[in-house]
Amino acid sequence: MEQKEKLILMRDTYNGKTHLATVLGMGAYLSGKSVLFTNIPNLVIELKELMSAN
């Protein structure tokens, strides 16, 4: 967390990705970091919108 890197969790369904992301996000938030939690479909939509805007 100290290096402020982005994290993408990918795995089959029902393997605890959401739980792990929630725990990591809460830990980061409680230590004063900013956190963004999103899913792949929303991320792709946002990237497409940004690409078409530029």
XYZ file of C-alpha atoms in Angstrom:
54
model
C 0.000 0.000 0.000
C 2.884 2.358 0.603
C 3.793 2.320 -3.102
C 0.260 3.457 -4.120
C -0.086 0.833 -6.840
C -3.322 -0.165 -8.545
C -4.692 -3.613 -7.816
C -6.886 -5.743 -10.064
C -8.176 -9.048 -8.697
C -9.125 -11.601 -11.352
C -10.171 -15.175 -10.693
C -13.075 -17.553 -11.201
C -16.323 -16.824 -9.404
C -16.747 -17.605 -5.711
C -13.068 -17.334 -4.786
C -13.258 -14.407 -2.342
C -12.144 -11.526 -4.589
C -14.777 -9.141 -3.239
C -14.006 -10.057 0.353
C -10.272 -9.574 -0.184
C -10.797 -6.259 -1.987
C -13.082 -5.050 0.811
C -10.569 -5.951 3.521
C -7.684 -4.319 1.641
C -9.772 -1.246 0.842
C -10.916 -0.818 4.426
C -7.341 -1.163 5.659
C -6.161 1.463 3.190
C -9.052 3.799 4.035
C -8.491 3.480 7.770
C -4.827 4.372 7.284
C -5.780 7.570 5.423
C -5.528 6.443 1.805
C -8.143 7.080 -0.870
C -9.868 3.994 -2.279
C -11.869 3.248 -5.429
C -13.817 0.003 -5.682
C -15.334 -0.883 -9.049
C -15.968 -3.912 -11.223
C -14.569 -4.742 -14.655
C -17.728 -3.905 -16.685
C -17.936 -0.440 -15.110
C -14.207 0.098 -15.554
C -14.433 -0.785 -19.267
C -17.381 1.598 -19.729
C -15.487 4.423 -18.030
C -12.373 3.795 -20.123
C -14.400 3.781 -23.360
C -16.071 7.055 -22.392
C -12.733 8.655 -21.593
C -11.210 7.421 -24.848
C -14.096 8.788 -26.920
C -13.925 12.132 -25.087
C -10.286 12.554 -26.066
